[in-house]
Amino acid sequence: MTGSGEGWLSDGLDAPGANSGLWVSGVNYIAGWREAREATDRLNRALLGVGFELSDVRAVASTNEDGRGVVRLAGWPGAVHRLAELLEARADSDGGAA
């Protein structure tokens, strides 16, 4: 994912990932990470589309200890509050349907 927020590794919003734990031999972490990456790209495009900066809030691809893809949301509290307000307004406007 490119665009604003490309310098996210140094902005203080680091999410745990491959460097935060031990890798288990024989576990296919790459397949899980690729699946998570596709989901994060989609979510990050949606966030950009509604006016968020990826330096403020973004999805981050990772895996768990079993190699299963994990998507984490990383963001500054103010941006996360704005995202929550957007989601709450959406839920209120259509009776809570996703």
PDB file of N, CA and C in Angstrom:
ATOM      1  N   MET A   1       0.862  -1.168   0.000  1.00  0.00           N
ATOM      2  CA  MET A   1       0.000   0.000   0.000  1.00  0.00           C
ATOM      3  C   MET A   1       0.893   1.210   0.000  1.00  0.00           C
ATOM      4  N   THR A   2       0.646   2.107  -0.885  1.00  0.00           N
ATOM      5  CA  THR A   2       1.431   3.321  -0.950  1.00  0.00           C
ATOM      6  C   THR A   2       0.543   4.498  -0.634  1.00  0.00           C
ATOM      7  N   GLY A   3       1.107   5.668  -0.640  1.00  0.00           N
ATOM      8  CA  GLY A   3       0.347   6.868  -0.330  1.00  0.00           C
ATOM      9  C   GLY A   3       0.855   7.453   0.963  1.00  0.00           C
ATOM     10  N   SER A   4       0.124   8.424   1.495  1.00  0.00           N
ATOM     11  CA  SER A   4       0.566   9.025   2.739  1.00  0.00           C
ATOM     12  C   SER A   4       0.664   7.945   3.796  1.00  0.00           C
ATOM     13  N   GLY A   5       1.653   8.036   4.628  1.00  0.00           N
ATOM     14  CA  GLY A   5       1.837   7.032   5.655  1.00  0.00           C
ATOM     15  C   GLY A   5       2.910   6.021   5.323  1.00  0.00           C
ATOM     16  N   GLU A   6       3.658   6.230   4.229  1.00  0.00           N
ATOM     17  CA  GLU A   6       4.682   5.270   3.864  1.00  0.00           C
ATOM     18  C   GLU A   6       5.782   5.183   4.903  1.00  0.00           C
ATOM     19  N   GLY A   7       5.961   6.194   5.725  1.00  0.00           N
ATOM     20  CA  GLY A   7       6.989   6.176   6.755  1.00  0.00           C
ATOM     21  C   GLY A   7       6.472   5.635   8.073  1.00  0.00           C
ATOM     22  N   TRP A   8       5.503   4.750   8.036  1.00  0.00           N
ATOM     23  CA  TRP A   8       4.842   4.283   9.255  1.00  0.00           C
ATOM     24  C   TRP A   8       5.763   3.526  10.188  1.00  0.00           C
ATOM     25  N   LEU A   9       6.868   2.972   9.703  1.00  0.00           N
ATOM     26  CA  LEU A   9       7.740   2.212  10.586  1.00  0.00           C
ATOM     27  C   LEU A   9       8.379   3.080  11.655  1.00  0.00           C
ATOM     28  N   SER A  10       8.468   4.357  11.403  1.00  0.00           N
ATOM     29  CA  SER A  10       9.135   5.215  12.370  1.00  0.00           C
ATOM     30  C   SER A  10       8.193   6.198  13.041  1.00  0.00           C
ATOM     31  N   ASP A  11       6.877   6.023  12.906  1.00  0.00           N
ATOM     32  CA  ASP A  11       5.958   7.024  13.445  1.00  0.00           C
ATOM     33  C   ASP A  11       5.400   6.675  14.816  1.00  0.00           C
ATOM     34  N   GLY A  12       5.889   5.604  15.444  1.00  0.00           N
ATOM     35  CA  GLY A  12       5.433   5.268  16.785  1.00  0.00           C
ATOM     36  C   GLY A  12       4.218   4.375  16.829  1.00  0.00           C
ATOM     37  N   LEU A  13       3.700   3.959  15.675  1.00  0.00           N
ATOM     38  CA  LEU A  13       2.502   3.132  15.642  1.00  0.00           C
ATOM     39  C   LEU A  13       2.820   1.684  15.300  1.00  0.00           C
ATOM     40  N   ASP A  14       4.049   1.259  15.551  1.00  0.00           N
ATOM     41  CA  ASP A  14       4.440  -0.101  15.184  1.00  0.00           C
ATOM     42  C   ASP A  14       3.531  -1.120  15.846  1.00  0.00           C
ATOM     43  N   ALA A  15       3.063  -2.078  15.045  1.00  0.00           N
ATOM     44  CA  ALA A  15       2.261  -3.191  15.553  1.00  0.00           C
ATOM     45  C   ALA A  15       3.154  -4.412  15.616  1.00  0.00           C
ATOM     46  N   PRO A  16       2.943  -5.292  16.600  1.00  0.00           N
ATOM     47  CA  PRO A  16       3.776  -6.486  16.659  1.00  0.00           C
ATOM     48  C   PRO A  16       3.617  -7.321  15.404  1.00  0.00           C
ATOM     49  N   GLY A  17       4.673  -7.969  15.028  1.00  0.00           N
ATOM     50  CA  GLY A  17       4.627  -8.779  13.817  1.00  0.00           C
ATOM     51  C   GLY A  17       5.685  -9.850  13.852  1.00  0.00           C
ATOM     52  N   ALA A  18       6.300 -10.082  12.722  1.00  0.00           N
ATOM     53  CA  ALA A  18       7.252 -11.175  12.588  1.00  0.00           C
ATOM     54  C   ALA A  18       8.421 -11.060  13.555  1.00  0.00           C
ATOM     55  N   ASN A  19       8.803  -9.868  13.927  1.00  0.00           N
ATOM     56  CA  ASN A  19       9.944  -9.699  14.818  1.00  0.00           C
ATOM     57  C   ASN A  19       9.577  -9.779  16.295  1.00  0.00           C
ATOM     58  N   SER A  20       8.307  -9.998  16.601  1.00  0.00           N
ATOM     59  CA  SER A  20       7.884  -9.971  18.000  1.00  0.00           C
ATOM     60  C   SER A  20       7.848 -11.346  18.652  1.00  0.00           C
ATOM     61  N   GLY A  21       8.120 -12.401  17.921  1.00  0.00           N
ATOM     62  CA  GLY A  21       8.065 -13.727  18.511  1.00  0.00           C
ATOM     63  C   GLY A  21       8.935 -14.699  17.751  1.00  0.00           C
ATOM     64  N   LEU A  22       8.934 -15.925  18.183  1.00  0.00           N
ATOM     65  CA  LEU A  22       9.716 -16.962  17.536  1.00  0.00           C
ATOM     66  C   LEU A  22       8.951 -17.566  16.378  1.00  0.00           C
ATOM     67  N   TRP A  23       9.668 -17.898  15.335  1.00  0.00           N
ATOM     68  CA  TRP A  23       9.068 -18.590  14.212  1.00  0.00           C
ATOM     69  C   TRP A  23       9.228 -20.085  14.441  1.00  0.00           C
ATOM     70  N   VAL A  24       8.210 -20.836  14.082  1.00  0.00           N
ATOM     71  CA  VAL A  24       8.219 -22.286  14.236  1.00  0.00           C
ATOM     72  C   VAL A  24       8.568 -22.913  12.899  1.00  0.00           C
ATOM     73  N   SER A  25       9.555 -23.776  12.896  1.00  0.00           N
ATOM     74  CA  SER A  25       9.957 -24.462  11.676  1.00  0.00           C
ATOM     75  C   SER A  25       8.788 -25.246  11.099  1.00  0.00           C
ATOM     76  N   GLY A  26       8.597 -25.148   9.785  1.00  0.00           N
ATOM     77  CA  GLY A  26       7.547 -25.895   9.109  1.00  0.00           C
ATOM     78  C   GLY A  26       6.212 -25.171   9.009  1.00  0.00           C
ATOM     79  N   VAL A  27       6.063 -24.040   9.671  1.00  0.00           N
ATOM     80  CA  VAL A  27       4.814 -23.284   9.587  1.00  0.00           C
ATOM     81  C   VAL A  27       4.917 -22.313   8.415  1.00  0.00           C
ATOM     82  N   ASN A  28       3.899 -22.295   7.555  1.00  0.00           N
ATOM     83  CA  ASN A  28       3.882 -21.434   6.382  1.00  0.00           C
ATOM     84  C   ASN A  28       3.335 -20.058   6.769  1.00  0.00           C
ATOM     85  N   TYR A  29       4.215 -19.211   7.261  1.00  0.00           N
ATOM     86  CA  TYR A  29       3.813 -17.861   7.659  1.00  0.00           C
ATOM     87  C   TYR A  29       3.503 -16.987   6.442  1.00  0.00           C
ATOM     88  N   ILE A  30       4.165 -17.254   5.336  1.00  0.00           N
ATOM     89  CA  ILE A  30       4.009 -16.407   4.149  1.00  0.00           C
ATOM     90  C   ILE A  30       2.577 -16.458   3.612  1.00  0.00           C
ATOM     91  N   ALA A  31       1.978 -17.634   3.540  1.00  0.00           N
ATOM     92  CA  ALA A  31       0.609 -17.750   3.022  1.00  0.00           C
ATOM     93  C   ALA A  31      -0.366 -16.966   3.897  1.00  0.00           C
ATOM     94  N   GLY A  32      -0.247 -17.079   5.212  1.00  0.00           N
ATOM     95  CA  GLY A  32      -1.116 -16.338   6.113  1.00  0.00           C
ATOM     96  C   GLY A  32      -0.907 -14.847   6.005  1.00  0.00           C
ATOM     97  N   TRP A  33       0.363 -14.444   5.891  1.00  0.00           N
ATOM     98  CA  TRP A  33       0.666 -13.025   5.773  1.00  0.00           C
ATOM     99  C   TRP A  33       0.117 -12.468   4.465  1.00  0.00           C
ATOM    100  N   ARG A  34       0.236 -13.219   3.375  1.00  0.00           N
ATOM    101  CA  ARG A  34      -0.299 -12.745   2.091  1.00  0.00           C
ATOM    102  C   ARG A  34      -1.802 -12.526   2.166  1.00  0.00           C
ATOM    103  N   GLU A  35      -2.510 -13.462   2.796  1.00  0.00           N
ATOM    104  CA  GLU A  35      -3.959 -13.309   2.947  1.00  0.00           C
ATOM    105  C   GLU A  35      -4.277 -12.061   3.776  1.00  0.00           C
ATOM    106  N   ALA A  36      -3.544 -11.874   4.861  1.00  0.00           N
ATOM    107  CA  ALA A  36      -3.748 -10.689   5.700  1.00  0.00           C
ATOM    108  C   ALA A  36      -3.391  -9.425   4.933  1.00  0.00           C
ATOM    109  N   ARG A  37      -2.364  -9.478   4.115  1.00  0.00           N
ATOM    110  CA  ARG A  37      -1.936  -8.305   3.355  1.00  0.00           C
ATOM    111  C   ARG A  37      -3.012  -7.881   2.358  1.00  0.00           C
ATOM    112  N   GLU A  38      -3.655  -8.839   1.705  1.00  0.00           N
ATOM    113  CA  GLU A  38      -4.750  -8.499   0.783  1.00  0.00           C
ATOM    114  C   GLU A  38      -5.871  -7.780   1.524  1.00  0.00           C
ATOM    115  N   ALA A  39      -6.201  -8.259   2.712  1.00  0.00           N
ATOM    116  CA  ALA A  39      -7.258  -7.631   3.506  1.00  0.00           C
ATOM    117  C   ALA A  39      -6.838  -6.239   3.976  1.00  0.00           C
ATOM    118  N   THR A  40      -5.577  -6.094   4.386  1.00  0.00           N
ATOM    119  CA  THR A  40      -5.117  -4.780   4.851  1.00  0.00           C
ATOM    120  C   THR A  40      -5.078  -3.783   3.703  1.00  0.00           C
ATOM    121  N   ASP A  41      -4.673  -4.232   2.522  1.00  0.00           N
ATOM    122  CA  ASP A  41      -4.679  -3.320   1.371  1.00  0.00           C
ATOM    123  C   ASP A  41      -6.087  -2.809   1.103  1.00  0.00           C
ATOM    124  N   ARG A  42      -7.065  -3.710   1.158  1.00  0.00           N
ATOM    125  CA  ARG A  42      -8.456  -3.306   0.916  1.00  0.00           C
ATOM    126  C   ARG A  42      -8.927  -2.322   1.989  1.00  0.00           C
ATOM    127  N   LEU A  43      -8.655  -2.628   3.246  1.00  0.00           N
ATOM    128  CA  LEU A  43      -9.083  -1.738   4.330  1.00  0.00           C
ATOM    129  C   LEU A  43      -8.356  -0.402   4.261  1.00  0.00           C
ATOM    130  N   ASN A  44      -7.068  -0.415   3.975  1.00  0.00           N
ATOM    131  CA  ASN A  44      -6.326   0.843   3.877  1.00  0.00           C
ATOM    132  C   ASN A  44      -6.831   1.708   2.721  1.00  0.00           C
ATOM    133  N   ARG A  45      -7.187   1.093   1.599  1.00  0.00           N
ATOM    134  CA  ARG A  45      -7.782   1.872   0.500  1.00  0.00           C
ATOM    135  C   ARG A  45      -9.109   2.489   0.935  1.00  0.00           C
ATOM    136  N   ALA A  46      -9.905   1.731   1.688  1.00  0.00           N
ATOM    137  CA  ALA A  46     -11.179   2.259   2.185  1.00  0.00           C
ATOM    138  C   ALA A  46     -10.942   3.417   3.160  1.00  0.00           C
ATOM    139  N   LEU A  47      -9.965   3.278   4.031  1.00  0.00           N
ATOM    140  CA  LEU A  47      -9.640   4.353   4.973  1.00  0.00           C
ATOM    141  C   LEU A  47      -9.218   5.610   4.224  1.00  0.00           C
ATOM    142  N   LEU A  48      -8.365   5.452   3.223  1.00  0.00           N
ATOM    143  CA  LEU A  48      -7.958   6.603   2.406  1.00  0.00           C
ATOM    144  C   LEU A  48      -9.164   7.210   1.695  1.00  0.00           C
ATOM    145  N   GLY A  49     -10.069   6.361   1.226  1.00  0.00           N
ATOM    146  CA  GLY A  49     -11.241   6.816   0.492  1.00  0.00           C
ATOM    147  C   GLY A  49     -12.196   7.663   1.307  1.00  0.00           C
ATOM    148  N   VAL A  50     -12.197   7.481   2.622  1.00  0.00           N
ATOM    149  CA  VAL A  50     -13.081   8.291   3.475  1.00  0.00           C
ATOM    150  C   VAL A  50     -12.315   9.389   4.207  1.00  0.00           C
ATOM    151  N   GLY A  51     -11.085   9.647   3.766  1.00  0.00           N
ATOM    152  CA  GLY A  51     -10.372  10.818   4.254  1.00  0.00           C
ATOM    153  C   GLY A  51      -9.352  10.605   5.353  1.00  0.00           C
ATOM    154  N   PHE A  52      -9.071   9.375   5.725  1.00  0.00           N
ATOM    155  CA  PHE A  52      -8.052   9.138   6.750  1.00  0.00           C
ATOM    156  C   PHE A  52      -6.667   9.149   6.118  1.00  0.00           C
ATOM    157  N   GLU A  53      -5.680   9.538   6.897  1.00  0.00           N
ATOM    158  CA  GLU A  53      -4.281   9.439   6.505  1.00  0.00           C
ATOM    159  C   GLU A  53      -3.735   8.152   7.117  1.00  0.00           C
ATOM    160  N   LEU A  54      -2.975   7.394   6.349  1.00  0.00           N
ATOM    161  CA  LEU A  54      -2.434   6.144   6.875  1.00  0.00           C
ATOM    162  C   LEU A  54      -1.382   6.375   7.947  1.00  0.00           C
ATOM    163  N   SER A  55      -0.911   7.597   8.080  1.00  0.00           N
ATOM    164  CA  SER A  55      -0.004   7.915   9.179  1.00  0.00           C
ATOM    165  C   SER A  55      -0.771   8.098  10.489  1.00  0.00           C
ATOM    166  N   ASP A  56      -2.112   8.200  10.404  1.00  0.00           N
ATOM    167  CA  ASP A  56      -2.955   8.357  11.587  1.00  0.00           C
ATOM    168  C   ASP A  56      -3.619   7.050  12.010  1.00  0.00           C
ATOM    169  N   VAL A  57      -4.073   6.274  11.040  1.00  0.00           N
ATOM    170  CA  VAL A  57      -4.723   4.989  11.320  1.00  0.00           C
ATOM    171  C   VAL A  57      -4.555   4.107  10.088  1.00  0.00           C
ATOM    172  N   ARG A  58      -4.264   2.839  10.319  1.00  0.00           N
ATOM    173  CA  ARG A  58      -4.071   1.935   9.189  1.00  0.00           C
ATOM    174  C   ARG A  58      -4.187   0.496   9.648  1.00  0.00           C
ATOM    175  N   ALA A  59      -4.449  -0.377   8.698  1.00  0.00           N
ATOM    176  CA  ALA A  59      -4.436  -1.819   8.927  1.00  0.00           C
ATOM    177  C   ALA A  59      -3.021  -2.319   8.679  1.00  0.00           C
ATOM    178  N   VAL A  60      -2.605  -3.303   9.472  1.00  0.00           N
ATOM    179  CA  VAL A  60      -1.263  -3.862   9.385  1.00  0.00           C
ATOM    180  C   VAL A  60      -1.380  -5.380   9.291  1.00  0.00           C
ATOM    181  N   ALA A  61      -0.713  -5.978   8.312  1.00  0.00           N
ATOM    182  CA  ALA A  61      -0.732  -7.431   8.128  1.00  0.00           C
ATOM    183  C   ALA A  61       0.291  -8.097   9.045  1.00  0.00           C
ATOM    184  N   SER A  62      -0.101  -9.242   9.578  1.00  0.00           N
ATOM    185  CA  SER A  62       0.783 -10.015  10.440  1.00  0.00           C
ATOM    186  C   SER A  62       0.308 -11.462  10.393  1.00  0.00           C
ATOM    187  N   THR A  63       0.934 -12.308  11.196  1.00  0.00           N
ATOM    188  CA  THR A  63       0.484 -13.691  11.371  1.00  0.00           C
ATOM    189  C   THR A  63       0.534 -14.030  12.849  1.00  0.00           C
ATOM    190  N   ASN A  64      -0.206 -15.083  13.210  1.00  0.00           N
ATOM    191  CA  ASN A  64      -0.099 -15.570  14.582  1.00  0.00           C
ATOM    192  C   ASN A  64       0.926 -16.694  14.614  1.00  0.00           C
ATOM    193  N   GLU A  65       1.092 -17.312  15.759  1.00  0.00           N
ATOM    194  CA  GLU A  65       2.115 -18.349  15.922  1.00  0.00           C
ATOM    195  C   GLU A  65       1.865 -19.589  15.063  1.00  0.00           C
ATOM    196  N   ASP A  66       0.625 -19.779  14.605  1.00  0.00           N
ATOM    197  CA  ASP A  66       0.288 -20.917  13.747  1.00  0.00           C
ATOM    198  C   ASP A  66       0.399 -20.585  12.264  1.00  0.00           C
ATOM    199  N   GLY A  67       0.778 -19.362  11.932  1.00  0.00           N
ATOM    200  CA  GLY A  67       0.890 -18.956  10.544  1.00  0.00           C
ATOM    201  C   GLY A  67      -0.386 -18.414   9.953  1.00  0.00           C
ATOM    202  N   ARG A  68      -1.414 -18.305  10.756  1.00  0.00           N
ATOM    203  CA  ARG A  68      -2.699 -17.778  10.284  1.00  0.00           C
ATOM    204  C   ARG A  68      -2.600 -16.260  10.149  1.00  0.00           C
ATOM    205  N   GLY A  69      -3.153 -15.726   9.048  1.00  0.00           N
ATOM    206  CA  GLY A  69      -3.115 -14.287   8.828  1.00  0.00           C
ATOM    207  C   GLY A  69      -3.895 -13.531   9.888  1.00  0.00           C
ATOM    208  N   VAL A  70      -3.344 -12.394  10.282  1.00  0.00           N
ATOM    209  CA  VAL A  70      -3.972 -11.522  11.279  1.00  0.00           C
ATOM    210  C   VAL A  70      -3.911 -10.096  10.746  1.00  0.00           C
ATOM    211  N   VAL A  71      -5.025  -9.379  10.884  1.00  0.00           N
ATOM    212  CA  VAL A  71      -5.063  -7.963  10.518  1.00  0.00           C
ATOM    213  C   VAL A  71      -5.227  -7.169  11.797  1.00  0.00           C
ATOM    214  N   ARG A  72      -4.312  -6.253  12.014  1.00  0.00           N
ATOM    215  CA  ARG A  72      -4.370  -5.379  13.192  1.00  0.00           C
ATOM    216  C   ARG A  72      -4.639  -3.958  12.728  1.00  0.00           C
ATOM    217  N   LEU A  73      -5.392  -3.229  13.546  1.00  0.00           N
ATOM    218  CA  LEU A  73      -5.631  -1.823  13.283  1.00  0.00           C
ATOM    219  C   LEU A  73      -4.725  -1.038  14.215  1.00  0.00           C
ATOM    220  N   ALA A  74      -3.895  -0.190  13.651  1.00  0.00           N
ATOM    221  CA  ALA A  74      -2.986   0.633  14.438  1.00  0.00           C
ATOM    222  C   ALA A  74      -3.324   2.092  14.187  1.00  0.00           C
ATOM    223  N   GLY A  75      -3.424   2.867  15.237  1.00  0.00           N
ATOM    224  CA  GLY A  75      -3.744   4.272  15.026  1.00  0.00           C
ATOM    225  C   GLY A  75      -3.614   5.111  16.273  1.00  0.00           C
ATOM    226  N   TRP A  76      -3.537   6.403  16.020  1.00  0.00           N
ATOM    227  CA  TRP A  76      -3.550   7.363  17.111  1.00  0.00           C
ATOM    228  C   TRP A  76      -4.967   7.428  17.669  1.00  0.00           C
ATOM    229  N   PRO A  77      -5.126   7.639  18.956  1.00  0.00           N
ATOM    230  CA  PRO A  77      -6.468   7.625  19.561  1.00  0.00           C
ATOM    231  C   PRO A  77      -7.471   8.558  18.877  1.00  0.00           C
ATOM    232  N   GLY A  78      -7.057   9.744  18.508  1.00  0.00           N
ATOM    233  CA  GLY A  78      -7.990  10.671  17.857  1.00  0.00           C
ATOM    234  C   GLY A  78      -8.537  10.125  16.552  1.00  0.00           C
ATOM    235  N   ALA A  79      -7.675   9.514  15.755  1.00  0.00           N
ATOM    236  CA  ALA A  79      -8.116   8.936  14.482  1.00  0.00           C
ATOM    237  C   ALA A  79      -9.008   7.731  14.713  1.00  0.00           C
ATOM    238  N   VAL A  80      -8.704   6.935  15.713  1.00  0.00           N
ATOM    239  CA  VAL A  80      -9.541   5.767  16.010  1.00  0.00           C
ATOM    240  C   VAL A  80     -10.911   6.217  16.501  1.00  0.00           C
ATOM    241  N   HIS A  81     -10.959   7.286  17.280  1.00  0.00           N
ATOM    242  CA  HIS A  81     -12.261   7.843  17.694  1.00  0.00           C
ATOM    243  C   HIS A  81     -13.056   8.294  16.471  1.00  0.00           C
ATOM    244  N   ARG A  82     -12.392   8.947  15.511  1.00  0.00           N
ATOM    245  CA  ARG A  82     -13.077   9.373  14.276  1.00  0.00           C
ATOM    246  C   ARG A  82     -13.598   8.173  13.503  1.00  0.00           C
ATOM    247  N   LEU A  83     -12.810   7.116  13.428  1.00  0.00           N
ATOM    248  CA  LEU A  83     -13.241   5.906  12.726  1.00  0.00           C
ATOM    249  C   LEU A  83     -14.434   5.277  13.438  1.00  0.00           C
ATOM    250  N   ALA A  84     -14.383   5.222  14.764  1.00  0.00           N
ATOM    251  CA  ALA A  84     -15.507   4.669  15.530  1.00  0.00           C
ATOM    252  C   ALA A  84     -16.775   5.491  15.290  1.00  0.00           C
ATOM    253  N   GLU A  85     -16.654   6.819  15.259  1.00  0.00           N
ATOM    254  CA  GLU A  85     -17.808   7.668  14.990  1.00  0.00           C
ATOM    255  C   GLU A  85     -18.387   7.375  13.608  1.00  0.00           C
ATOM    256  N   LEU A  86     -17.521   7.202  12.623  1.00  0.00           N
ATOM    257  CA  LEU A  86     -17.970   6.886  11.273  1.00  0.00           C
ATOM    258  C   LEU A  86     -18.720   5.560  11.241  1.00  0.00           C
ATOM    259  N   LEU A  87     -18.183   4.556  11.900  1.00  0.00           N
ATOM    260  CA  LEU A  87     -18.834   3.246  11.936  1.00  0.00           C
ATOM    261  C   LEU A  87     -20.137   3.284  12.721  1.00  0.00           C
ATOM    262  N   GLU A  88     -20.154   4.036  13.827  1.00  0.00           N
ATOM    263  CA  GLU A  88     -21.391   4.158  14.617  1.00  0.00           C
ATOM    264  C   GLU A  88     -22.474   4.873  13.813  1.00  0.00           C
ATOM    265  N   ALA A  89     -22.100   5.914  13.075  1.00  0.00           N
ATOM    266  CA  ALA A  89     -23.076   6.634  12.243  1.00  0.00           C
ATOM    267  C   ALA A  89     -23.620   5.707  11.162  1.00  0.00           C
ATOM    268  N   ARG A  90     -22.769   4.898  10.591  1.00  0.00           N
ATOM    269  CA  ARG A  90     -23.208   3.933   9.574  1.00  0.00           C
ATOM    270  C   ARG A  90     -24.179   2.926  10.180  1.00  0.00           C
ATOM    271  N   ALA A  91     -23.865   2.420  11.363  1.00  0.00           N
ATOM    272  CA  ALA A  91     -24.737   1.443  12.026  1.00  0.00           C
ATOM    273  C   ALA A  91     -26.076   2.086  12.379  1.00  0.00           C
ATOM    274  N   ASP A  92     -26.065   3.317  12.840  1.00  0.00           N
ATOM    275  CA  ASP A  92     -27.305   4.022  13.193  1.00  0.00           C
ATOM    276  C   ASP A  92     -28.169   4.302  11.975  1.00  0.00           C
ATOM    277  N   SER A  93     -27.535   4.579  10.838  1.00  0.00           N
ATOM    278  CA  SER A  93     -28.291   4.968   9.650  1.00  0.00           C
ATOM    279  C   SER A  93     -28.994   3.806   8.964  1.00  0.00           C
ATOM    280  N   ASP A  94     -28.503   2.590   9.198  1.00  0.00           N
ATOM    281  CA  ASP A  94     -29.152   1.447   8.545  1.00  0.00           C
ATOM    282  C   ASP A  94     -29.570   0.365   9.531  1.00  0.00           C
ATOM    283  N   GLY A  95     -29.820   0.748  10.753  1.00  0.00           N
ATOM    284  CA  GLY A  95     -30.308  -0.197  11.743  1.00  0.00           C
ATOM    285  C   GLY A  95     -29.297  -1.183  12.238  1.00  0.00           C
ATOM    286  N   GLY A  96     -28.001  -0.892  12.051  1.00  0.00           N
ATOM    287  CA  GLY A  96     -26.967  -1.756  12.580  1.00  0.00           C
ATOM    288  C   GLY A  96     -26.490  -2.838  11.633  1.00  0.00           C
ATOM    289  N   ALA A  97     -27.034  -2.899  10.429  1.00  0.00           N
ATOM    290  CA  ALA A  97     -26.603  -3.923   9.469  1.00  0.00           C
ATOM    291  C   ALA A  97     -25.224  -3.588   8.942  1.00  0.00           C
ATOM    292  N   ALA A  98     -24.402  -4.595   8.770  1.00  0.00           N
ATOM    293  CA  ALA A  98     -23.045  -4.382   8.260  1.00  0.00           C
ATOM    294  C   ALA A  98     -23.028  -4.375   6.754  1.00  0.00           C
TER     295      ALA A  98
END
